[in-house]
Short mmCIF file of C-alpha atoms and ligand atoms in Angstrom, two decimals:
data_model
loop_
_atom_site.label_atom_id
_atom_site.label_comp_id
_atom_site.label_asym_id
_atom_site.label_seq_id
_atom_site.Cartn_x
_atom_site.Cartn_y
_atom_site.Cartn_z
CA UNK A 1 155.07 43.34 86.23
CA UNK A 2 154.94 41.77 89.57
CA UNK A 3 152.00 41.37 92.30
CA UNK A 4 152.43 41.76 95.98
CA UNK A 5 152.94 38.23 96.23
CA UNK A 6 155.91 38.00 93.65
CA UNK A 7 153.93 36.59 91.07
CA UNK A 8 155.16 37.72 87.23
CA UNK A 9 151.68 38.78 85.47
CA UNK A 10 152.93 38.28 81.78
CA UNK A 11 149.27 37.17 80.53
CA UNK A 12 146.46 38.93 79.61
CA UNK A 13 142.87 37.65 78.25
CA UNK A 14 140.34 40.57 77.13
CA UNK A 15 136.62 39.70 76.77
CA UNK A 16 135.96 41.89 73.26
CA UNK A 17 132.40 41.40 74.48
CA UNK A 18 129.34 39.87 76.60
CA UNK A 19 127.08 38.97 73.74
CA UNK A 20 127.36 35.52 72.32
CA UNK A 21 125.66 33.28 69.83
CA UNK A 22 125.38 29.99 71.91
CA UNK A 23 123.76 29.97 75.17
CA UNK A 24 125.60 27.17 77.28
CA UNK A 25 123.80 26.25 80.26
CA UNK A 26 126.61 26.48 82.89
CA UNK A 27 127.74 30.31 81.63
CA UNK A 28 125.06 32.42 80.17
CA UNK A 29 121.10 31.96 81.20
CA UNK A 30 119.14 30.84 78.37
CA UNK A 31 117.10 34.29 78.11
CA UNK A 32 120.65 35.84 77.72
CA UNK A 33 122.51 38.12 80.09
CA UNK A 34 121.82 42.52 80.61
CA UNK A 35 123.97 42.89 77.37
CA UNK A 36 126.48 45.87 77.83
CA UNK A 37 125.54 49.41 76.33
CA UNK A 38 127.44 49.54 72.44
CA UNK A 39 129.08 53.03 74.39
CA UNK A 40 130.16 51.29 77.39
CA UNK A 41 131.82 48.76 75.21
CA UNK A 42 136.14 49.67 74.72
CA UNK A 43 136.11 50.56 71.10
CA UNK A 44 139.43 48.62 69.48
CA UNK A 45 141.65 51.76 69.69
CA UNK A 46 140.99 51.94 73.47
CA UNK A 47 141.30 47.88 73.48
CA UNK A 48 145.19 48.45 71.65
CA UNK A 49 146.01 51.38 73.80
CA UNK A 50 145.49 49.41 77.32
CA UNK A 51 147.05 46.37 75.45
CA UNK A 52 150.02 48.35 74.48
CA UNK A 53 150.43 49.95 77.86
CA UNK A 54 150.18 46.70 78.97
CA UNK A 55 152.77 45.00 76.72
CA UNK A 56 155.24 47.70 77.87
CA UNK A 57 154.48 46.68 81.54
CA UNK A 58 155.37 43.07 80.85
CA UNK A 59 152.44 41.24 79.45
CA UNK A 60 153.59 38.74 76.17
CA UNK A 61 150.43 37.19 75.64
CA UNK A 62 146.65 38.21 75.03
CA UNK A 63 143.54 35.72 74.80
CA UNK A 64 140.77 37.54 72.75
CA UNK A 65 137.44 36.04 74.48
CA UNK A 66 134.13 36.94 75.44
CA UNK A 67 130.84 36.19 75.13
CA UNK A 68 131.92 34.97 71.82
CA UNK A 69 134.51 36.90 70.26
CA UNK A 70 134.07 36.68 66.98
CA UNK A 71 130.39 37.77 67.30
CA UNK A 72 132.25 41.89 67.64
CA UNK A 73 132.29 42.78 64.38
CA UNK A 74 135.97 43.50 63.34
CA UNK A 75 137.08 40.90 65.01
CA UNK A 76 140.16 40.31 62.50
CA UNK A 77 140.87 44.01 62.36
CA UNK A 78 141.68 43.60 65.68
CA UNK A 79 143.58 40.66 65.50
CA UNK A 80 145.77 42.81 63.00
CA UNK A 81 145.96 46.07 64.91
CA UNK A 82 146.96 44.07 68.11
CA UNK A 83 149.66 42.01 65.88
CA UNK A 84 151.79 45.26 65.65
CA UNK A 85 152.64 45.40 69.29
CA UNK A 86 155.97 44.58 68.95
CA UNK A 87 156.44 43.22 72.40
CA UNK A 88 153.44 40.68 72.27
CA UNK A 89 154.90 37.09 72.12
CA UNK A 90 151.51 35.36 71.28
CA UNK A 91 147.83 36.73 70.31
CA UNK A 92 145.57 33.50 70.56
CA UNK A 93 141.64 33.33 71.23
CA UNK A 94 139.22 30.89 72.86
CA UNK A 95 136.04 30.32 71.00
CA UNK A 96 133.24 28.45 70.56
CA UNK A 97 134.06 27.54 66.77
CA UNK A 98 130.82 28.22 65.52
CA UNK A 99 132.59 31.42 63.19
CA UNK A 100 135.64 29.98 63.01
CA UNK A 101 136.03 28.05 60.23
CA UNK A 102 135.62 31.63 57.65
CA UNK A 103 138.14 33.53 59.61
CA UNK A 104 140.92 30.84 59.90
CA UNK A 105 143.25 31.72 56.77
CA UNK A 106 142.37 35.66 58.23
CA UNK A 107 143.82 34.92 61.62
CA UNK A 108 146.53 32.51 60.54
CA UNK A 109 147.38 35.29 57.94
CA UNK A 110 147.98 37.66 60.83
CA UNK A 111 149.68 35.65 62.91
CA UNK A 112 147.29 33.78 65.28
CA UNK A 113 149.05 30.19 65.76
CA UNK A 114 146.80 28.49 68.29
CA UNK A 115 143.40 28.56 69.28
CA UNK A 116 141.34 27.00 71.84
CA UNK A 117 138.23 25.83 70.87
CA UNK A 118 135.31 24.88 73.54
CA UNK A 119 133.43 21.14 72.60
CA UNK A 120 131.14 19.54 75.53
CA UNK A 121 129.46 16.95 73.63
CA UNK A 122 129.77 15.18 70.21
CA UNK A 123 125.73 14.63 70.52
CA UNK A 124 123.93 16.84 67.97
CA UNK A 125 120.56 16.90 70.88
CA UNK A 126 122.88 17.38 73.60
CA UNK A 127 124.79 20.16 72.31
CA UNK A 128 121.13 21.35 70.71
CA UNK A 129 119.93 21.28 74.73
CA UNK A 130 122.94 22.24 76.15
CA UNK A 131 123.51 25.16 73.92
CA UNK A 132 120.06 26.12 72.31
CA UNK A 133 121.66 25.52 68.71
CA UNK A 134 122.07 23.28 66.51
CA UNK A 135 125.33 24.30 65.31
CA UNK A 136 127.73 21.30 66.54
CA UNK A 137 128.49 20.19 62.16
CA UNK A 138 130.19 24.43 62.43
CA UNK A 139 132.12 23.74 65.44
CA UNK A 140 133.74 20.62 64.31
CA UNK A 141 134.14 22.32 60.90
CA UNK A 142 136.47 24.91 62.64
CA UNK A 143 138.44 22.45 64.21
CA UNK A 144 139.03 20.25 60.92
CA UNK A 145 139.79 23.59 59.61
CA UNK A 146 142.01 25.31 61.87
CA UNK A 147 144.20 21.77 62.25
CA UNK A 148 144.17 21.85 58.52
CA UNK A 149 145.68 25.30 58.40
CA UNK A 150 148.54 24.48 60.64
CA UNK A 151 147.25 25.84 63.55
CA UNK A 152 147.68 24.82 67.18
CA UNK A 153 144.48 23.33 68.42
CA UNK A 154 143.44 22.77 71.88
CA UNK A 155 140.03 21.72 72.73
CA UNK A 156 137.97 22.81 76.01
CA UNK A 157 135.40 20.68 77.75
CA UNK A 158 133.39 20.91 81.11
CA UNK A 159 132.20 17.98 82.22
CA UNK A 160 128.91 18.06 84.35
CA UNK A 161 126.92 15.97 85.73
CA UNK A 162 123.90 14.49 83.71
CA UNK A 163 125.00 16.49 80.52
CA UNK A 164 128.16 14.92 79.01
CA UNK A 165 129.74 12.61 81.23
CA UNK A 166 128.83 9.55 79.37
CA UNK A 167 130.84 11.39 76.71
CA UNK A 168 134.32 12.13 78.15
CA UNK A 169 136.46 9.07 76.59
CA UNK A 170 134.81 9.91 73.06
CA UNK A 171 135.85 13.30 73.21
CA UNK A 172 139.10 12.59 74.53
CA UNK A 173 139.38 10.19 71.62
CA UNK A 174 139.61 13.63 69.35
CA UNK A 175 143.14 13.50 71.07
CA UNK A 176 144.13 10.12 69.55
CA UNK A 177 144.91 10.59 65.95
CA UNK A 178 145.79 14.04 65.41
CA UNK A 179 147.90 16.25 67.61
CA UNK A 180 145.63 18.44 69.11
CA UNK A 181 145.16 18.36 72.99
CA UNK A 182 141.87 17.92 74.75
CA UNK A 183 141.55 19.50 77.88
CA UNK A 184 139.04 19.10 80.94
CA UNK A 185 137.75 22.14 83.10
CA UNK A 186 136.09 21.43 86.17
CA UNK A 187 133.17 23.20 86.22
CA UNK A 188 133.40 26.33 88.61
CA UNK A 189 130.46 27.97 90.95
CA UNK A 190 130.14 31.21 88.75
CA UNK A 191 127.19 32.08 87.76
CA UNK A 192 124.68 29.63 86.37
CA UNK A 193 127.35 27.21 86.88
CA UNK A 194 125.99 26.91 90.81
CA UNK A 195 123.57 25.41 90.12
CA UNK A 196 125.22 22.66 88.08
CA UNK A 197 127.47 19.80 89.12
CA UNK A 198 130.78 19.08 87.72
CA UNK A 199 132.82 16.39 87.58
CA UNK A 200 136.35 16.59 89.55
CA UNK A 201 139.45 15.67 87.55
CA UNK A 202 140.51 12.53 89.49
CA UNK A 203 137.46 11.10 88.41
CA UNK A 204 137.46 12.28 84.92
CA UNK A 205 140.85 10.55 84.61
CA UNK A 206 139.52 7.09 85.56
CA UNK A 207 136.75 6.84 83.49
CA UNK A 208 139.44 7.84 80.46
CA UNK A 209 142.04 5.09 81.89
CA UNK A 210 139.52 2.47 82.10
CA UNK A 211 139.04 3.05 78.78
CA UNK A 212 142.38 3.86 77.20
CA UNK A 213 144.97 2.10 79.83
CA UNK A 214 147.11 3.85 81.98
CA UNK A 215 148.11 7.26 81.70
CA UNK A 216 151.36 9.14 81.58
CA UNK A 217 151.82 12.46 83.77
CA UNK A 218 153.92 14.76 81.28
CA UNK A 219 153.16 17.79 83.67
CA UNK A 220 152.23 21.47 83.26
CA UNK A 221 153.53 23.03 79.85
CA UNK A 222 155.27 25.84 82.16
CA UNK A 223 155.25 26.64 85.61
CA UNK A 224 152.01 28.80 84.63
CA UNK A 225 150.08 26.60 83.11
CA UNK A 226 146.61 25.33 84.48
CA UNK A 227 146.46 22.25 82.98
CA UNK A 228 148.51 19.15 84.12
CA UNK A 229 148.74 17.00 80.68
CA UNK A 230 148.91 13.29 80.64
CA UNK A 231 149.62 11.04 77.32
CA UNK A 232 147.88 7.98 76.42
CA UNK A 233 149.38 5.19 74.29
CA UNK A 234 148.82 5.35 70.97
CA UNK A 235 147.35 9.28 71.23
CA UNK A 236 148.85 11.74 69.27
CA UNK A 237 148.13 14.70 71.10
CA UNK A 238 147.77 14.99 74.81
CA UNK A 239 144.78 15.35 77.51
CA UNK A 240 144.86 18.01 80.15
CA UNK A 241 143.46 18.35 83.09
CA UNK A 242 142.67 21.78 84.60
CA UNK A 243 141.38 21.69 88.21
CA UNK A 244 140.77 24.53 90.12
CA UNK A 245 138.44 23.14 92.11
CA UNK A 246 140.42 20.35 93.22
CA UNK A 247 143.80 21.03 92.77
CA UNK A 248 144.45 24.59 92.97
CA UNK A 249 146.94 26.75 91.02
CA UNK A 250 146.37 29.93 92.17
CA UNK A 251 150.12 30.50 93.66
CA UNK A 252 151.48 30.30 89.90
CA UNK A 253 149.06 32.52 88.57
CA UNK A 254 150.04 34.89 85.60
CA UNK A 255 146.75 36.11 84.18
CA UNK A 256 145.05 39.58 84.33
CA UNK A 257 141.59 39.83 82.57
CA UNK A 258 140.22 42.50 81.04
CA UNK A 259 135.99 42.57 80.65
CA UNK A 260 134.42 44.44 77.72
CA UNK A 261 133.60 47.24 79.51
CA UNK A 262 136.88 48.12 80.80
CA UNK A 263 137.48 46.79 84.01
CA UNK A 264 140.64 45.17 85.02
CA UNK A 265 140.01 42.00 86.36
CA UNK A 266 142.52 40.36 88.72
CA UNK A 267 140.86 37.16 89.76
CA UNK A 268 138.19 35.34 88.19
CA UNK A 269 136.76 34.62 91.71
CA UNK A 270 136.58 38.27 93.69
CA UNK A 271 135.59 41.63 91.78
CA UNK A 272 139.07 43.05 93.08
CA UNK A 273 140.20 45.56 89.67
CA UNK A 274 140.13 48.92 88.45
CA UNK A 275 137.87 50.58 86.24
CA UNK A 276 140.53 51.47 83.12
CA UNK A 277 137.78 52.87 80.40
CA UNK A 278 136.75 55.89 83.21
CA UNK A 279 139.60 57.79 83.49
CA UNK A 280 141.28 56.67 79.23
CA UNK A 281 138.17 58.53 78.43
CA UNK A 282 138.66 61.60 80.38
CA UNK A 283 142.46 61.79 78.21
CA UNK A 284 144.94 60.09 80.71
CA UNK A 285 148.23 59.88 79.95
CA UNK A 286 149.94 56.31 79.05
CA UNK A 287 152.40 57.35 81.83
CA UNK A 288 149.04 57.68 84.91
CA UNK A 289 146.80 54.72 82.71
CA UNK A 290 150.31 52.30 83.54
CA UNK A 291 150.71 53.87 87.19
CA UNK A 292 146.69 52.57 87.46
CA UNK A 293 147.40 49.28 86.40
CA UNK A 294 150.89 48.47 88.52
CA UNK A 295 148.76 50.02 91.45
CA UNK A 296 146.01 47.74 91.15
CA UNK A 297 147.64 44.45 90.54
CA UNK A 298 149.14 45.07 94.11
CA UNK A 299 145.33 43.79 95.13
CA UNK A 300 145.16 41.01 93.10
CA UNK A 301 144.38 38.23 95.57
CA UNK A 302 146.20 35.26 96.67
CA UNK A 303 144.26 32.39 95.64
CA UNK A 304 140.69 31.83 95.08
CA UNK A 305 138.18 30.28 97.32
CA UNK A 306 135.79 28.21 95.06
CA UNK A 307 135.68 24.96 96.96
CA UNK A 308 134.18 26.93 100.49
CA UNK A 309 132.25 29.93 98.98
CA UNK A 310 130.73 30.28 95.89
CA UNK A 311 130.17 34.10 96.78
CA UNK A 312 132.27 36.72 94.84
CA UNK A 313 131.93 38.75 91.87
CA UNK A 314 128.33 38.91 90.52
CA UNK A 315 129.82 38.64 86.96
CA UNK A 316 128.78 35.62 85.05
CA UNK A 317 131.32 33.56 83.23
CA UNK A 318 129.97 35.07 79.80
CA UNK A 319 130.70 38.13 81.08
CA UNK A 320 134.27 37.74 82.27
CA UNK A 321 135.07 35.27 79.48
CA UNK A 322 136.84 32.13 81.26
N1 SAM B 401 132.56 31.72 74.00
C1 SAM B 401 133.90 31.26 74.07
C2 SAM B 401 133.96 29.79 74.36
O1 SAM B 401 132.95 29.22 74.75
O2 SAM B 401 135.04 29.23 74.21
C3 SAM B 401 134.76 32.03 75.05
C4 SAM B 401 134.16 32.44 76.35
S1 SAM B 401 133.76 31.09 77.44
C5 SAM B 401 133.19 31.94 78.86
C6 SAM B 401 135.37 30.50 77.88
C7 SAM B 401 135.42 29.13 78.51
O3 SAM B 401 134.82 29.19 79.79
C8 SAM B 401 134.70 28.04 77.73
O4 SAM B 401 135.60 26.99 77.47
C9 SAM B 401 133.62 27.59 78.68
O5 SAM B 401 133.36 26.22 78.55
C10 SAM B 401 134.22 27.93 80.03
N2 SAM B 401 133.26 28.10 81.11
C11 SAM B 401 132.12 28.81 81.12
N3 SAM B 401 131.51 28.74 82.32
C12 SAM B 401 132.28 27.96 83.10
C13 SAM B 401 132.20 27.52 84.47
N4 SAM B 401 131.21 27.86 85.28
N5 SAM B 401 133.20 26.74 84.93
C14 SAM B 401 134.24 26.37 84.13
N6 SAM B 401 134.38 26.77 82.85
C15 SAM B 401 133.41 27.55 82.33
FE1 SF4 B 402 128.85 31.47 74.96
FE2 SF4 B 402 131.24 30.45 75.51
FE3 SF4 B 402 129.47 30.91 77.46
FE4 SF4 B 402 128.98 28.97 75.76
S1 SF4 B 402 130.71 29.05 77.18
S2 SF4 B 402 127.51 30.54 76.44
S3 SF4 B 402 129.83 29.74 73.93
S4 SF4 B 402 130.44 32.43 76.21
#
């Protein structure tokens, strides 16, 4: 499945819903968001139908996200029912951890190899202020646990101002004895994340070569990917760097999103899409729901403008999912 600018979109991350069980500062206000109706919600057969439509289109890989994902109850039953698209390369998630650790030997069971796992702080008050909870012990329980399973573990952080950058090199230090990759988001103007600062990439990377020595550019792990990864002497696993404000990517991009109420998403700056869950529900055929989507990725737009305008969708990063 190609775009109008020759792009292959092969990639597809569904938000399974907009609720969550942390309330980070720079996604979701702390009084919560206007939670989706339970109706408007896709149920998980309407989830596998648009993901198997999909799959036949040319998507290989789906990122279960949210909110928090595995806050929708059924979560693994998902995970299952999604595992028998034959076409499907990879089924992975991104998470916050702090249900991960019970459902690892579920998901590893049904195929789930990697996961991404967000960590901004190793500071039980910061991640208590940052997040309104005081579950930090779960999250590094889940990725103790999902390393000890076998799986592929990538950690997620967002470094802003005032919050956790006193903190980078000793989370990047997670990197250094086992092989699980850390990777650094700049923090992007969506949502309650205007009115936060982030710190750019260039400068994360010289506070962690000050402290670690110089680092190694090993690239992007394919032409796709967002994050450039650099290895450290001595570190196990590798540390990525994923810019979009300052470096932008946008010309490689594979990814379509899906939101939990149905709407195809094609860039996670502009509200450009397509309602899907309208017209599944009033009985379309596979056939018109796959004419919908090739239609509609002809708008998906070039690039996105973060670093001149914060304007775009009204959607707030809980509610598209990252
Ligand atoms: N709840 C899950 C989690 O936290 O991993 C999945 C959803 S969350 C929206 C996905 C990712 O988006 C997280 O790694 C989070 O740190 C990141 N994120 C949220 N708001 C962001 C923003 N304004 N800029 C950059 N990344 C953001
Ligand atoms: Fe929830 Fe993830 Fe947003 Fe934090 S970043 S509030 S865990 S959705």
């Amino acid at each position: 499945m190609k775009d109008a600018h020759n792009r292959v979109l092969d990639y597809l991350r569904i938000s399974l819903t907009d609720r969550c069980n942390l309330r980070c500062s720079y996604c979701m206000p702390r009084c919560g968001v206007d939670n989706i109706p339970h109706d408007e919600i896709l149920t998980f057969e309407e989830i596998c139908r648009i993901s198997r439509v999909m799959a036949d289109l040319g998507v290989t890989k789906i990122r279960l996200t949210g909110g928090e994902p595995l806050v929708r109850k059924g979560f693994t039953d998902l995970v299952r029912a999604l595992g028998e698209i034959p076409s499907l390369k990879e089924i992975t998630l991104t998470t916050n951890g702090v249900l991960l650790a019970q459902n690892i030997k579920c998901l590893r069971e049904y195929g789930v190899q990697r996961v991404n796992i967000s960590l901004d702080t190793l500071d039980r008050q910061v991640f208590s202020r940052l997040t309104g909870s005081d579950d930090l012990d779960k999250v590094l329980d889940a990725i103790d646990t999902a390393y000890g399973y076998g799986m592929g573990v990538r950690i997620n952080c967002v470094p802003v101002a005032g919050i956790n950058d006193t903190e980078l090199s000793a989370i990047a230090a997670i990197a250094k004895d086992r092989q699980i990759d850390v990777r650094f988001i700049e923090l992007m103007p969506i949502g309650c994340g205007r009115a936060m600062r982030g710190i750019p990439s260039d400068s994360v990377l010289n506070t962690l070569e000050q402290r670690f020595g110089k680092a190694q550019e090993c690239g992007r792990t394919d032409i796709s990917s967002p994050a450039v990864y650099y290895s450290f002497d001595g570190f196990a696993g590798n540390i990525g760097l994923i810019s979009p404000m300052t470096h932008k990517f946008c010309q490689y991009c594979n990814r379509l999103r899906l939101t939990a109420d149905g709407y195809l998403k094609l860039c996670l700056q502009y509200p450009a899409g397509a309602d899907l869950k309208t017209p599944l529900r009033q009985g379309i055929s596979d056939k018109t729901l796959a004419d919908i989507i090739t239609d509609t990725i002809q708008k998906k737009p070039l690039a996105h403008s973060f670093a001149q305008q914060c304007e775009g969708d009204e959607r707030k990063m809980v509610q598209i999912g990252g």
